[in-house]
């Protein structure tokens, strides 16, 4: 009995020592916010999954994490730069262009963006009403198509597509709309739009909502101008939306995509980024179960889709400890 008591006291003392080592008694709680996207996309639950894991260890780290629904990739990158968001989720094409000052960031690079890790693959998805008469990309002519709200990744990537494919269909050949992704399923059902582009992980609640409320089709984007785009840009890759993800879509869809990337500022402290990365690595199996879009993820995948010179040192520290970097 006495021995057990001594062991217990010893353990408690050791635990106390550990805790005090990680968080001084007078340390204040640090609040961090992750900017995501629309609530029915995959960014929002991704921010939620990361915060849930981080908040479980908040006594140890002193960090409290919250999620914000935002306009998407471009908005998140801009707000991190302005110091109004601590972290954000953004498409790897947007991250690449922001850091290198290319594409829509030509002449105005955002050099203070750093990468924590990439998460799920996102695919450029063209959702249309089944009775829209749209069977391929060229049929978009004369239709009302949502390309995405300003600040979203789909708006950014749609503009790239219509520039590359302008000989087939340009933005002037149809009526572009700029609705938020979360508004699209209703707009499609109410015939305010004929279709919408969404760069998103699959499955997503957004397209599920559309498929459950009206007959839809997903259109493949394997056309020559997009083949050229994917061949030209290092940050695009071909992918496939598997059959059976959504009601009525019992065929697979070939399209291209990017990777959802967690970003922060170079000024974010090493400790905070370290804990965010470590808690995901330490609880990877649990994390993978938090959204079906993570089903194929491996720890190694978290380092794919970006130039490793852009990694935040706090993330690099956690990946090195894990032997992955
Ligand atoms: N890729 C979209 C964007 O950057 C968001 C997708 C999502 O919310 O899952 O705006």
Coordinates of C-alpha atoms and ligand atoms in Angstrom, one line a residue:
X1 CA 0.0 0.0 0.0
X2 CA 2.7 2.4 1.1
X3 CA 4.7 1.6 -2.0
X4 CA 1.7 2.2 -4.2
X5 CA 1.1 5.5 -2.6
X6 CA 4.7 6.6 -3.0
X7 CA 4.5 5.6 -6.7
X8 CA 1.3 7.6 -7.1
X9 CA 2.8 10.7 -5.4
X10 CA 5.9 10.2 -7.6
X11 CA 3.8 10.0 -10.7
X12 CA 1.8 13.1 -9.8
X13 CA 4.9 15.0 -9.1
X14 CA 6.4 14.0 -12.4
X15 CA 3.1 15.0 -14.2
X16 CA 3.1 18.4 -12.4
X17 CA 6.7 18.9 -13.5
X18 CA 5.9 18.1 -17.1
X19 CA 2.9 20.4 -17.1
X20 CA 4.9 23.3 -15.5
X21 CA 7.6 22.7 -18.1
X22 CA 5.2 23.1 -21.0
X23 CA 3.2 26.0 -19.5
X24 CA 4.4 28.4 -16.9
X25 CA 1.8 29.0 -14.1
X26 CA 1.5 32.7 -15.2
X27 CA 1.1 32.0 -18.9
X28 CA -1.9 33.5 -20.5
X29 CA -4.1 31.6 -22.9
X30 CA -3.2 32.3 -26.5
X31 CA -6.2 32.4 -28.9
X32 CA -5.8 31.4 -32.5
X33 CA -8.3 31.5 -35.3
X34 CA -8.3 29.4 -38.5
X35 CA -10.0 31.0 -41.5
X36 CA -11.8 28.4 -43.7
X37 CA -14.5 28.6 -46.3
X38 CA -18.3 28.1 -46.6
X39 CA -19.8 25.9 -43.9
X40 CA -20.9 23.2 -46.3
X41 CA -17.4 22.8 -47.9
X42 CA -14.5 20.8 -46.5
X43 CA -12.3 23.6 -45.2
X44 CA -14.8 24.5 -42.5
X45 CA -14.9 20.9 -41.0
X46 CA -11.1 20.7 -41.5
X47 CA -10.6 23.8 -39.4
X48 CA -13.0 22.3 -36.9
X49 CA -11.1 19.0 -36.8
X50 CA -7.8 20.7 -36.2
X51 CA -9.2 22.9 -33.4
X52 CA -10.9 20.0 -31.7
X53 CA -7.5 18.2 -31.5
X54 CA -5.7 21.3 -30.4
X55 CA -8.3 22.2 -27.7
X56 CA -8.0 18.7 -26.2
X57 CA -4.4 19.6 -25.2
X58 CA -5.0 23.3 -24.4
X59 CA -4.2 22.8 -20.7
X60 CA -0.8 21.6 -21.8
X61 CA -0.2 24.1 -24.5
X62 CA -2.1 27.2 -23.3
X63 CA -3.5 27.6 -26.9
X64 CA -7.2 27.9 -27.6
X65 CA -8.3 27.4 -31.2
X66 CA -11.4 28.7 -33.0
X67 CA -12.7 28.4 -36.5
X68 CA -14.1 31.0 -38.8
X69 CA -16.2 30.5 -41.9
X70 CA -14.8 32.9 -44.6
X71 CA -14.8 33.7 -48.3
X72 CA -12.1 31.1 -49.0
X73 CA -8.5 30.8 -50.1
X74 CA -7.7 34.2 -51.5
X75 CA -9.4 35.9 -48.6
X76 CA -7.6 33.8 -46.0
X77 CA -4.2 34.5 -47.5
X78 CA -4.9 38.2 -47.6
X79 CA -6.1 38.3 -44.1
X80 CA -3.1 36.4 -42.7
X81 CA -0.9 39.0 -44.4
X82 CA -2.9 41.8 -42.8
X83 CA -2.6 40.1 -39.4
X84 CA -6.4 39.6 -39.1
X85 CA -6.3 35.8 -39.3
X86 CA -3.7 33.5 -37.6
X87 CA -4.1 30.5 -39.8
X88 CA -6.1 29.7 -42.9
X89 CA -6.8 27.0 -45.4
X90 CA -6.0 27.8 -49.0
X91 CA -5.6 26.0 -52.3
X92 CA -2.1 25.1 -53.3
X93 CA -2.3 27.1 -56.6
X94 CA -3.3 30.2 -54.6
X95 CA -0.5 29.6 -52.1
X96 CA 2.0 29.2 -54.9
X97 CA 0.9 32.3 -56.7
X98 CA 0.8 34.4 -53.5
X99 CA 4.3 33.5 -52.4
X100 CA 5.9 33.7 -55.9
X101 CA 4.0 36.8 -57.0
X102 CA 2.5 35.1 -60.0
X103 CA -1.0 34.7 -61.5
X104 CA -3.5 36.9 -59.7
X105 CA -0.7 38.0 -57.3
X106 CA 1.6 39.1 -60.2
X107 CA 3.6 42.1 -59.1
X108 CA 2.2 41.9 -55.5
X109 CA 3.7 38.8 -53.9
X110 CA 2.7 37.9 -50.3
X111 CA 6.1 36.8 -49.1
X112 CA 5.2 36.3 -45.4
X113 CA 3.0 33.3 -46.0
X114 CA 4.3 30.0 -44.6
X115 CA 3.0 26.5 -45.0
X116 CA 2.1 24.2 -42.1
X117 CA 1.1 21.2 -44.2
X118 CA -1.3 20.1 -46.9
X119 CA -4.3 18.0 -46.2
X120 CA -6.9 16.6 -48.6
X121 CA -6.9 16.8 -52.4
X122 CA -9.4 19.2 -54.0
X123 CA -10.9 18.8 -57.4
X124 CA -12.4 21.4 -59.7
X125 CA -16.0 20.3 -59.9
X126 CA -18.6 21.5 -62.4
X127 CA -22.0 20.7 -61.0
X128 CA -25.0 21.3 -63.4
X129 CA -28.7 20.7 -63.4
X130 CA -29.5 17.5 -65.2
X131 CA -31.9 19.3 -67.5
X132 CA -29.5 22.2 -68.2
X133 CA -28.4 20.9 -71.6
X134 CA -24.8 21.0 -70.5
X135 CA -22.9 17.8 -71.3
X136 CA -19.4 19.2 -71.7
X137 CA -17.4 22.4 -71.2
X138 CA -18.3 24.0 -74.5
X139 CA -22.0 23.8 -73.6
X140 CA -21.4 26.5 -71.0
X141 CA -21.9 29.1 -73.7
X142 CA -25.0 31.3 -73.1
X143 CA -25.7 29.7 -69.7
X144 CA -25.7 31.2 -66.2
X145 CA -22.8 29.7 -64.4
X146 CA -21.5 30.5 -60.9
X147 CA -17.7 30.8 -60.8
X148 CA -17.4 31.7 -57.1
X149 CA -17.5 34.6 -54.7
X150 CA -14.7 37.1 -54.8
X151 CA -12.0 35.8 -52.4
X152 CA -12.8 32.1 -53.1
X153 CA -10.4 29.7 -54.6
X154 CA -12.9 28.6 -57.2
X155 CA -13.3 32.1 -58.5
X156 CA -9.5 32.3 -58.8
X157 CA -9.1 29.0 -60.6
X158 CA -12.2 29.5 -62.8
X159 CA -10.6 32.7 -64.1
X160 CA -7.4 30.8 -64.9
X161 CA -9.5 28.1 -66.8
X162 CA -11.4 30.7 -68.8
X163 CA -8.2 32.5 -69.7
X164 CA -6.6 29.2 -70.9
X165 CA -9.7 28.0 -72.6
X166 CA -10.8 31.3 -74.1
X167 CA -10.8 30.0 -77.6
X168 CA -13.3 27.4 -76.5
X169 CA -15.4 29.3 -74.0
X170 CA -14.4 32.6 -72.4
X171 CA -16.0 34.5 -69.5
X172 CA -17.7 36.7 -72.1
X173 CA -19.5 33.8 -73.6
X174 CA -21.8 33.2 -70.7
X175 CA -23.3 35.0 -67.6
X176 CA -20.9 34.5 -64.7
X177 CA -22.3 34.7 -61.2
X178 CA -20.4 35.2 -58.1
X179 CA -22.4 33.5 -55.4
X180 CA -20.9 31.9 -52.3
X181 CA -20.6 28.1 -52.7
X182 CA -23.1 27.5 -49.8
X183 CA -25.8 29.4 -51.8
X184 CA -25.3 27.3 -55.0
X185 CA -27.4 24.2 -54.3
X186 CA -30.5 26.4 -53.7
X187 CA -29.7 28.7 -56.6
X188 CA -29.4 25.6 -58.8
X189 CA -32.7 24.2 -57.6
X190 CA -34.5 27.5 -58.0
X191 CA -33.1 27.8 -61.6
X192 CA -31.2 31.0 -60.8
X193 CA -28.1 29.3 -62.2
X194 CA -27.5 26.4 -64.6
X195 CA -24.4 25.2 -62.9
X196 CA -21.5 26.0 -60.6
X197 CA -17.8 25.5 -60.3
X198 CA -16.4 24.4 -56.9
X199 CA -12.8 23.5 -56.1
X200 CA -13.4 21.2 -53.2
X201 CA -12.6 17.9 -51.5
X202 CA -15.0 14.9 -52.0
X203 CA -17.4 14.1 -50.7
X204 CA -18.7 17.5 -49.6
X205 CA -21.9 18.4 -47.8
X206 CA -22.4 21.1 -50.4
X207 CA -22.8 18.8 -53.5
X208 CA -24.6 16.2 -51.4
X209 CA -27.2 18.9 -50.6
X210 CA -27.5 19.7 -54.3
X211 CA -27.8 16.0 -55.4
X212 CA -30.3 15.3 -52.7
X213 CA -32.6 18.2 -53.7
X214 CA -32.6 18.0 -57.5
X215 CA -31.2 15.8 -60.4
X216 CA -27.7 16.9 -61.1
X217 CA -24.7 15.9 -63.3
X218 CA -21.0 16.4 -62.8
X219 CA -19.1 17.3 -65.9
X220 CA -15.6 16.0 -66.8
X221 CA -13.0 18.7 -67.6
X222 CA -10.6 16.5 -69.6
X223 CA -10.4 18.8 -72.6
X224 CA -7.3 19.9 -74.5
X225 CA -7.0 23.5 -73.1
X226 CA -7.1 22.1 -69.6
X227 CA -4.6 19.4 -70.5
X228 CA -2.3 22.2 -71.5
X229 CA -3.0 24.1 -68.3
X230 CA -2.2 21.1 -66.1
X231 CA 0.9 20.4 -68.2
X232 CA 2.1 24.0 -67.8
X233 CA 1.6 24.5 -64.0
X234 CA 3.4 22.5 -61.4
X235 CA 0.6 23.0 -58.9
X236 CA -2.2 21.3 -60.9
X237 CA -2.7 17.5 -61.2
X238 CA -5.3 15.2 -62.7
X239 CA -7.7 13.5 -60.5
X240 CA -11.0 11.6 -60.4
X241 CA -14.2 12.0 -58.5
X242 CA -15.2 8.4 -57.9
X243 CA -18.6 7.1 -59.0
X244 CA -21.2 6.8 -56.3
X245 CA -20.2 9.8 -54.2
X246 CA -23.4 11.6 -54.8
X247 CA -27.0 10.6 -55.5
X248 CA -27.5 10.0 -59.2
X249 CA -23.8 10.3 -60.1
X250 CA -23.0 6.7 -60.8
X251 CA -20.0 7.4 -63.1
X252 CA -16.5 8.7 -62.3
X253 CA -15.5 12.2 -63.4
X254 CA -12.1 13.2 -64.7
X255 CA -11.0 16.6 -63.6
X256 CA -7.9 18.5 -62.2
X257 CA -7.1 19.8 -58.8
X258 CA -4.9 21.0 -56.0
X259 CA -4.2 20.3 -52.4
X260 CA -5.9 22.1 -49.5
X261 CA -3.0 23.7 -47.6
X262 CA -2.8 25.0 -44.0
X263 CA -1.0 28.4 -44.0
X264 CA 0.1 30.9 -41.5
X265 CA 2.4 33.9 -41.3
X266 CA 6.2 33.8 -41.0
X267 CA 5.6 35.8 -37.8
X268 CA 3.5 33.1 -36.1
X269 CA 5.4 31.7 -33.1
X270 CA 7.2 28.4 -33.5
X271 CA 5.5 26.8 -30.5
X272 CA 2.0 27.3 -31.8
X273 CA 2.7 25.9 -35.2
X274 CA 4.7 23.0 -33.7
X275 CA 1.7 22.0 -31.5
X276 CA -0.7 22.2 -34.4
X277 CA 1.4 19.9 -36.5
X278 CA 2.3 17.6 -33.7
X279 CA -1.2 17.1 -32.5
X280 CA -2.3 16.0 -36.0
X281 CA 0.7 13.7 -36.4
X282 CA 0.2 12.2 -32.9
X283 CA -3.5 11.6 -33.5
X284 CA -3.3 10.8 -37.2
X285 CA -5.7 7.9 -37.3
X286 CA -8.3 9.8 -35.3
X287 CA -7.8 12.8 -37.5
X288 CA -8.4 10.8 -40.7
X289 CA -11.7 9.6 -39.4
X290 CA -12.9 13.2 -38.9
X291 CA -13.9 13.7 -42.5
X292 CA -14.4 11.2 -45.4
X293 CA -12.3 13.5 -47.7
X294 CA -9.2 12.4 -45.7
X295 CA -9.8 8.7 -46.4
X296 CA -6.6 8.1 -48.5
X297 CA -4.3 10.4 -46.6
X298 CA -0.9 9.3 -45.3
X299 CA 1.4 11.2 -43.0
X300 CA 3.8 11.6 -46.0
X301 CA 1.1 13.2 -48.0
X302 CA 1.0 16.1 -45.6
X303 CA 4.3 17.3 -47.1
X304 CA 3.2 17.1 -50.7
X305 CA 2.0 19.9 -52.9
X306 CA 4.3 22.7 -51.9
X307 CA 7.9 23.9 -52.0
X308 CA 9.5 22.8 -48.7
X309 CA 11.4 26.1 -48.5
X310 CA 8.0 27.6 -47.6
X311 CA 7.5 25.4 -44.5
X312 CA 7.1 27.2 -41.2
X313 CA 9.9 26.3 -38.8
X314 CA 7.4 25.1 -36.1
X315 CA 5.9 22.6 -38.6
X316 CA 9.4 21.6 -39.8
X317 CA 10.3 20.8 -36.2
X318 CA 7.3 18.4 -35.7
X319 CA 7.9 16.7 -39.0
X320 CA 11.6 16.2 -38.3
X321 CA 10.8 14.7 -34.9
X322 CA 8.5 12.2 -36.8
X323 CA 11.3 11.4 -39.2
X324 CA 9.4 12.7 -42.2
X325 CA 11.6 15.7 -43.1
Ligands
LIG1 N1 -11.3 25.6 -52.4 C1 -12.3 26.5 -51.9 C2 -11.7 27.9 -51.7 O1 -10.6 28.1 -51.6 C3 -13.0 26.1 -50.6 C4 -13.4 24.7 -50.5 C5 -13.9 24.3 -49.2 O2 -14.5 25.1 -48.4 O3 -13.8 23.1 -48.8 O4 -12.3 28.9 -51.6

